[in-house]
Each structure stands twice: as C-alpha cells, then as structure tokens.
PDB file of C-alpha atoms in Angstrom:
ATOM      1  CA  MET V   1      25.880-116.602  46.103  1.00  0.00           C
ATOM      2  CA  LYS V   2      27.497-113.828  44.134  1.00  0.00           C
ATOM      3  CA  PHE V   3      26.091-110.990  42.038  1.00  0.00           C
ATOM      4  CA  GLN V   4      27.055-107.599  40.628  1.00  0.00           C
ATOM      5  CA  THR V   5      24.905-104.502  40.360  1.00  0.00           C
ATOM      6  CA  THR V   6      25.083-100.759  40.963  1.00  0.00           C
ATOM      7  CA  LYS V   7      24.831 -98.981  44.296  1.00  0.00           C
ATOM      8  CA  GLU V   8      21.752 -97.138  43.014  1.00  0.00           C
ATOM      9  CA  THR V   9      19.869-100.350  42.150  1.00  0.00           C
ATOM     10  CA  LEU V  10      20.717-101.940  45.485  1.00  0.00           C
ATOM     11  CA  PHE V  11      19.840 -98.846  47.511  1.00  0.00           C
ATOM     12  CA  ASN V  12      16.525 -98.326  45.673  1.00  0.00           C
ATOM     13  CA  GLY V  13      15.456-101.852  46.599  1.00  0.00           C
ATOM     14  CA  ILE V  14      16.494-101.396  50.211  1.00  0.00           C
ATOM     15  CA  GLN V  15      14.492 -98.152  50.426  1.00  0.00           C
ATOM     16  CA  ILE V  16      11.357-100.014  49.315  1.00  0.00           C
ATOM     17  CA  VAL V  17      11.574-102.991  51.670  1.00  0.00           C
ATOM     18  CA  HIS V  18      13.271-101.615  54.791  1.00  0.00           C
ATOM     19  CA  ASN V  19      10.217 -99.725  56.111  1.00  0.00           C
ATOM     20  CA  ILE V  20       8.560-102.982  57.191  1.00  0.00           C
ATOM     21  CA  VAL V  21      11.338-103.771  59.675  1.00  0.00           C
ATOM     22  CA  GLY V  22      10.557-102.443  63.160  1.00  0.00           C
ATOM     23  CA  SER V  23      13.041-101.467  65.840  1.00  0.00           C
ATOM     24  CA  LYS V  24      11.503-103.805  68.426  1.00  0.00           C
ATOM     25  CA  VAL V  25      10.992-107.306  67.063  1.00  0.00           C
ATOM     26  CA  ASN V  26      10.112-110.551  68.849  1.00  0.00           C
ATOM     27  CA  LEU V  27      12.237-112.735  66.581  1.00  0.00           C
ATOM     28  CA  PRO V  28      15.772-111.611  65.670  1.00  0.00           C
ATOM     29  CA  ILE V  29      15.354-112.900  62.086  1.00  0.00           C
ATOM     30  CA  LEU V  30      12.639-110.247  61.538  1.00  0.00           C
ATOM     31  CA  SER V  31      15.367-107.583  61.750  1.00  0.00           C
ATOM     32  CA  ASN V  32      16.846-109.152  58.629  1.00  0.00           C
ATOM     33  CA  MET V  33      16.237-108.781  54.918  1.00  0.00           C
ATOM     34  CA  LEU V  34      16.206-111.834  52.654  1.00  0.00           C
ATOM     35  CA  LEU V  35      18.370-111.539  49.536  1.00  0.00           C
ATOM     36  CA  GLU V  36      17.800-114.166  46.813  1.00  0.00           C
ATOM     37  CA  ALA V  37      19.862-114.147  43.623  1.00  0.00           C
ATOM     38  CA  GLY V  38      18.711-116.225  40.665  1.00  0.00           C
ATOM     39  CA  ASN V  39      17.405-116.055  37.089  1.00  0.00           C
ATOM     40  CA  GLY V  40      19.170-112.737  36.487  1.00  0.00           C
ATOM     41  CA  LYS V  41      17.307-111.045  39.345  1.00  0.00           C
ATOM     42  CA  LEU V  42      17.904-110.046  42.938  1.00  0.00           C
ATOM     43  CA  LYS V  43      14.834-110.436  45.145  1.00  0.00           C
ATOM     44  CA  MET V  44      14.723-108.479  48.425  1.00  0.00           C
ATOM     45  CA  VAL V  45      12.146-109.460  51.065  1.00  0.00           C
ATOM     46  CA  THR V  46      11.229-108.151  54.532  1.00  0.00           C
ATOM     47  CA  THR V  47       8.344-109.015  56.849  1.00  0.00           C
ATOM     48  CA  ASP V  48       7.054-108.386  60.352  1.00  0.00           C
ATOM     49  CA  LEU V  49       4.747-111.450  60.132  1.00  0.00           C
ATOM     50  CA  ASP V  50       1.725-109.157  59.601  1.00  0.00           C
ATOM     51  CA  VAL V  51       2.976-107.334  56.515  1.00  0.00           C
ATOM     52  CA  GLY V  52       5.532-108.459  53.976  1.00  0.00           C
ATOM     53  CA  ILE V  53       7.074-106.754  50.974  1.00  0.00           C
ATOM     54  CA  SER V  54       9.348-107.940  48.203  1.00  0.00           C
ATOM     55  CA  CYS V  55      10.872-106.389  45.126  1.00  0.00           C
ATOM     56  CA  GLU V  56      13.036-107.687  42.291  1.00  0.00           C
ATOM     57  CA  TYR V  57      15.748-105.997  40.273  1.00  0.00           C
ATOM     58  CA  PRO V  58      17.795-107.248  37.341  1.00  0.00           C
ATOM     59  CA  VAL V  59      21.402-107.927  38.353  1.00  0.00           C
ATOM     60  CA  GLU V  60      24.358-109.788  36.892  1.00  0.00           C
ATOM     61  CA  ILE V  61      24.347-113.174  38.631  1.00  0.00           C
ATOM     62  CA  VAL V  62      27.667-114.964  39.016  1.00  0.00           C
ATOM     63  CA  GLU V  63      26.343-117.632  41.394  1.00  0.00           C
ATOM     64  CA  ASN V  64      22.754-118.280  42.536  1.00  0.00           C
ATOM     65  CA  GLY V  65      21.989-118.322  46.239  1.00  0.00           C
ATOM     66  CA  SER V  66      20.310-116.643  49.177  1.00  0.00           C
ATOM     67  CA  ILE V  67      21.132-115.125  52.559  1.00  0.00           C
ATOM     68  CA  THR V  68      19.528-112.867  55.160  1.00  0.00           C
ATOM     69  CA  VAL V  69      21.355-109.789  56.432  1.00  0.00           C
ATOM     70  CA  HIS V  70      20.572-107.299  59.198  1.00  0.00           C
ATOM     71  CA  THR V  71      18.479-104.691  57.387  1.00  0.00           C
ATOM     72  CA  LYS V  72      19.724-101.564  59.180  1.00  0.00           C
ATOM     73  CA  ARG V  73      23.399-102.521  58.993  1.00  0.00           C
ATOM     74  CA  PHE V  74      23.114-103.503  55.324  1.00  0.00           C
ATOM     75  CA  SER V  75      21.229-100.301  54.486  1.00  0.00           C
ATOM     76  CA  ASP V  76      23.815 -98.138  56.278  1.00  0.00           C
ATOM     77  CA  ILE V  77      26.697 -99.821  54.443  1.00  0.00           C
ATOM     78  CA  ILE V  78      25.088 -99.496  51.007  1.00  0.00           C
ATOM     79  CA  HIS V  79      24.160 -95.868  51.719  1.00  0.00           C
ATOM     80  CA  GLU V  80      27.795 -94.985  52.494  1.00  0.00           C
ATOM     81  CA  LEU V  81      29.260 -96.727  49.429  1.00  0.00           C
ATOM     82  CA  PRO V  82      30.560 -94.556  46.601  1.00  0.00           C
ATOM     83  CA  ASP V  83      28.456 -94.522  43.436  1.00  0.00           C
ATOM     84  CA  GLY V  84      29.334 -97.263  40.992  1.00  0.00           C
ATOM     85  CA  ASN V  85      29.382-101.028  40.736  1.00  0.00           C
ATOM     86  CA  VAL V  86      28.917-103.271  43.770  1.00  0.00           C
ATOM     87  CA  THR V  87      29.764-106.963  44.077  1.00  0.00           C
ATOM     88  CA  LEU V  88      28.097-108.950  46.826  1.00  0.00           C
ATOM     89  CA  SER V  89      29.249-112.477  47.639  1.00  0.00           C
ATOM     90  CA  VAL V  90      28.460-115.012  50.357  1.00  0.00           C
ATOM     91  CA  LYS V  91      30.854-117.636  51.687  1.00  0.00           C
ATOM     92  CA  LYS V  92      29.834-120.981  53.189  1.00  0.00           C
ATOM     93  CA  ASN V  93      30.099-119.574  56.738  1.00  0.00           C
ATOM     94  CA  ASN V  94      27.321-117.023  55.905  1.00  0.00           C
ATOM     95  CA  MET V  95      29.859-114.184  55.748  1.00  0.00           C
ATOM     96  CA  VAL V  96      28.642-111.532  53.293  1.00  0.00           C
ATOM     97  CA  THR V  97      31.282-109.495  51.455  1.00  0.00           C
ATOM     98  CA  ILE V  98      30.275-106.202  49.849  1.00  0.00           C
ATOM     99  CA  GLN V  99      32.922-104.852  47.457  1.00  0.00           C
ATOM    100  CA  THR V 100      33.321-101.753  45.347  1.00  0.00           C
ATOM    101  CA  GLU V 101      36.340-100.504  43.452  1.00  0.00           C
ATOM    102  CA  ASN V 102      37.884 -98.868  46.534  1.00  0.00           C
ATOM    103  CA  CYS V 103      36.388-100.566  49.591  1.00  0.00           C
ATOM    104  CA  GLU V 104      35.223-103.828  51.101  1.00  0.00           C
ATOM    105  CA  PHE V 105      32.800-104.581  53.941  1.00  0.00           C
ATOM    106  CA  LYS V 106      32.046-107.877  55.645  1.00  0.00           C
ATOM    107  CA  ILE V 107      28.930-108.628  57.667  1.00  0.00           C
ATOM    108  CA  SER V 108      27.574-111.904  58.935  1.00  0.00           C
ATOM    109  CA  GLY V 109      24.266-113.223  57.666  1.00  0.00           C
ATOM    110  CA  LEU V 110      21.812-115.953  58.556  1.00  0.00           C
ATOM    111  CA  PRO V 111      20.593-118.801  56.338  1.00  0.00           C
ATOM    112  CA  LYS V 112      17.427-118.349  54.278  1.00  0.00           C
ATOM    113  CA  ASP V 113      15.642-121.279  55.930  1.00  0.00           C
ATOM    114  CA  GLU V 114      15.238-119.296  59.186  1.00  0.00           C
ATOM    115  CA  PHE V 115      13.374-116.475  57.385  1.00  0.00           C
ATOM    116  CA  PRO V 116       9.522-116.674  57.322  1.00  0.00           C
ATOM    117  CA  LYS V 117       8.018-117.415  53.909  1.00  0.00           C
ATOM    118  CA  LEU V 118       5.696-114.890  52.299  1.00  0.00           C
ATOM    119  CA  PRO V 119       2.528-116.274  50.691  1.00  0.00           C
ATOM    120  CA  GLU V 120       2.728-116.818  46.940  1.00  0.00           C
ATOM    121  CA  PHE V 121       0.126-115.072  44.797  1.00  0.00           C
ATOM    122  CA  LYS V 122      -1.015-116.474  41.480  1.00  0.00           C
ATOM    123  CA  ASP V 123      -1.426-114.051  38.576  1.00  0.00           C
ATOM    124  CA  LYS V 124      -4.638-115.704  37.353  1.00  0.00           C
ATOM    125  CA  GLU V 125      -6.686-113.801  39.951  1.00  0.00           C
ATOM    126  CA  ALA V 126      -4.663-110.577  39.752  1.00  0.00           C
ATOM    127  CA  ILE V 127      -5.872-107.237  38.479  1.00  0.00           C
ATOM    128  CA  LYS V 128      -3.950-104.162  37.440  1.00  0.00           C
ATOM    129  CA  ILE V 129      -4.934-100.770  38.788  1.00  0.00           C
ATOM    130  CA  ARG V 130      -3.142 -97.433  38.534  1.00  0.00           C
ATOM    131  CA  GLN V 131      -1.474 -96.406  41.790  1.00  0.00           C
ATOM    132  CA  PRO V 132      -3.009 -92.877  41.924  1.00  0.00           C
ATOM    133  CA  LEU V 133      -6.526 -94.328  41.572  1.00  0.00           C
ATOM    134  CA  LEU V 134      -5.957 -96.941  44.280  1.00  0.00           C
ATOM    135  CA  LYS V 135      -4.441 -94.306  46.581  1.00  0.00           C
ATOM    136  CA  GLU V 136      -7.429 -91.996  46.038  1.00  0.00           C
ATOM    137  CA  MET V 137      -9.849 -94.832  46.842  1.00  0.00           C
ATOM    138  CA  PHE V 138      -7.992 -95.722  50.050  1.00  0.00           C
ATOM    139  CA  ILE V 139      -7.882 -92.084  51.182  1.00  0.00           C
ATOM    140  CA  LYS V 140     -11.624 -91.691  50.603  1.00  0.00           C
ATOM    141  CA  THR V 141     -12.498 -94.763  52.706  1.00  0.00           C
ATOM    142  CA  SER V 142      -9.758 -95.284  55.306  1.00  0.00           C
ATOM    143  CA  PHE V 143     -10.989 -92.481  57.587  1.00  0.00           C
ATOM    144  CA  ALA V 144     -14.145 -94.515  58.323  1.00  0.00           C
ATOM    145  CA  ALA V 145     -12.317 -97.700  59.384  1.00  0.00           C
ATOM    146  CA  SER V 146     -12.461 -98.409  63.118  1.00  0.00           C
ATOM    147  CA  LYS V 147      -9.359 -97.719  65.174  1.00  0.00           C
ATOM    148  CA  ASP V 148     -10.767 -99.565  68.192  1.00  0.00           C
ATOM    149  CA  GLU V 149      -8.617-102.674  68.691  1.00  0.00           C
ATOM    150  CA  THR V 150     -11.480-104.529  70.366  1.00  0.00           C
ATOM    151  CA  ARG V 151     -13.513-104.292  67.140  1.00  0.00           C
ATOM    152  CA  TYR V 152     -10.824-105.773  64.928  1.00  0.00           C
ATOM    153  CA  VAL V 153     -13.395-106.923  62.350  1.00  0.00           C
ATOM    154  CA  LEU V 154     -13.979-103.256  61.511  1.00  0.00           C
ATOM    155  CA  ASN V 155     -10.291-102.253  61.458  1.00  0.00           C
ATOM    156  CA  GLY V 156      -9.842-102.842  57.733  1.00  0.00           C
ATOM    157  CA  ILE V 157     -11.233-101.880  54.357  1.00  0.00           C
ATOM    158  CA  LEU V 158     -13.308-104.338  52.328  1.00  0.00           C
ATOM    159  CA  PHE V 159     -11.939-104.575  48.786  1.00  0.00           C
ATOM    160  CA  GLU V 160     -14.378-106.107  46.263  1.00  0.00           C
ATOM    161  CA  VAL V 161     -13.809-106.716  42.563  1.00  0.00           C
ATOM    162  CA  GLU V 162     -16.620-107.914  40.301  1.00  0.00           C
ATOM    163  CA  ASN V 163     -18.084-107.169  36.869  1.00  0.00           C
ATOM    164  CA  ASN V 164     -15.440-104.570  35.961  1.00  0.00           C
ATOM    165  CA  LYS V 165     -16.125-102.623  39.151  1.00  0.00           C
ATOM    166  CA  ILE V 166     -13.897-102.103  42.190  1.00  0.00           C
ATOM    167  CA  SER V 167     -15.502-101.187  45.509  1.00  0.00           C
ATOM    168  CA  LEU V 168     -13.804-100.186  48.754  1.00  0.00           C
ATOM    169  CA  ILE V 169     -15.945-100.129  51.892  1.00  0.00           C
ATOM    170  CA  ALA V 170     -15.040 -99.162  55.470  1.00  0.00           C
ATOM    171  CA  THR V 171     -17.015 -98.588  58.662  1.00  0.00           C
ATOM    172  CA  ASP V 172     -16.465 -98.066  62.370  1.00  0.00           C
ATOM    173  CA  GLY V 173     -20.069 -98.907  63.284  1.00  0.00           C
ATOM    174  CA  ARG V 174     -21.219 -95.283  63.087  1.00  0.00           C
ATOM    175  CA  ARG V 175     -19.753 -94.036  59.817  1.00  0.00           C
ATOM    176  CA  LEU V 176     -19.764 -95.813  56.462  1.00  0.00           C
ATOM    177  CA  ALA V 177     -17.574 -94.940  53.484  1.00  0.00           C
ATOM    178  CA  ILE V 178     -18.034 -96.537  50.061  1.00  0.00           C
ATOM    179  CA  ILE V 179     -16.299 -95.755  46.817  1.00  0.00           C
ATOM    180  CA  GLU V 180     -16.886 -97.575  43.542  1.00  0.00           C
ATOM    181  CA  LYS V 181     -14.967 -97.192  40.309  1.00  0.00           C
ATOM    182  CA  ASN V 182     -15.575 -98.803  36.944  1.00  0.00           C
ATOM    183  CA  ILE V 183     -12.382-100.282  35.594  1.00  0.00           C
ATOM    184  CA  ASN V 184     -11.476-103.041  33.164  1.00  0.00           C
ATOM    185  CA  THR V 185     -10.400-105.706  35.647  1.00  0.00           C
ATOM    186  CA  GLY V 186     -10.169-108.607  33.219  1.00  0.00           C
ATOM    187  CA  ILE V 187     -12.007-110.840  35.700  1.00  0.00           C
TER     188      ILE V 187
END
C-alpha cells in the first residue's frame, strides 16, 4: 500500500475517527485504526465493537492496500508533522513508513484481517437529514432516555421514519419525550 496526501487531510480524518478508541480495550486490535487505500480514496475506520465510525478522503493512490496502525501513536506522529505533503507506504512485514520532505517515521502495523468488520449499509433505505435538525431532535429527546443499566430496553431513542415524517421517542418509564418533524425523506 502506498498513497500521498496532505497532513491536513490525514489529520482531519484522524480527528473524526479517533474518539471511538478507548484507553482500556479488551482486544489490542481495538486500539488500532484501519487504513484502506483504493479507488482514489483513503478510508479510515475505528470501532469499539459497540460503535464504529469511518470516513473517506480523496488521496493520490500509488498502490492499493490496507493496514491497521495504533491510533494514538499514528495520531501523535501526524500531529507533529510539518504542514505539507505526506507519503505513507506499507512493506510486506507490516512496517508503515510515514514520509514528508524533511522527516521519516516508521511504526509497525497489523494486518487488516484481524480488524473487526463494520456492517455495510445500503443506500436504498437511506435518508438525508440536516445535521442541525438531527442534533436538535436528539437534544429534545435524549434527556428522557433511561440511564439505568438494568432497563437496557429503555436506554436508547426510538427513531422512526414514515410518510415524510421523522419521529424520535425516548422514555425512562416515568418521562416520555417525543419530537416529530415533517421532512422529505424520499421513502
């Protein structure tokens, strides 16, 4: 695997996905971030087995491939790099080389096949909603969700989409919060 991009692009992606990685993990691979280069894009993925996040950025691909790297170490290295172009390459022994014009770092990685797969979502059932609206709806319902771990059925927010209407509903058994918004869902 080998690709070229800018420090800014790489660091922006890391900032999005690194928050999922906890300091105390059961499996060492969960401390890692999956990097996949292909089709002119770099995909970055992290998960804690409950929550997963991925993002893609356009990069200049020299050679397709994938590797996992320790998220904190990788983030620290990229953060300290000077602004400008970055070349990342992986050798057959899973050694990752990060190069800029004036410096070079090497860290060891792990193969992709050890990293847990995130579920694939099909676009045919997807809807688009503006982030501020979704955030407002979550804020107006999340306070009513149960925080009691023994009542795990009530720990979440019900998200319903039908007939161009989105509803979020939460309860802890005593309180009930409902918010409905009309929106063109395309479903």
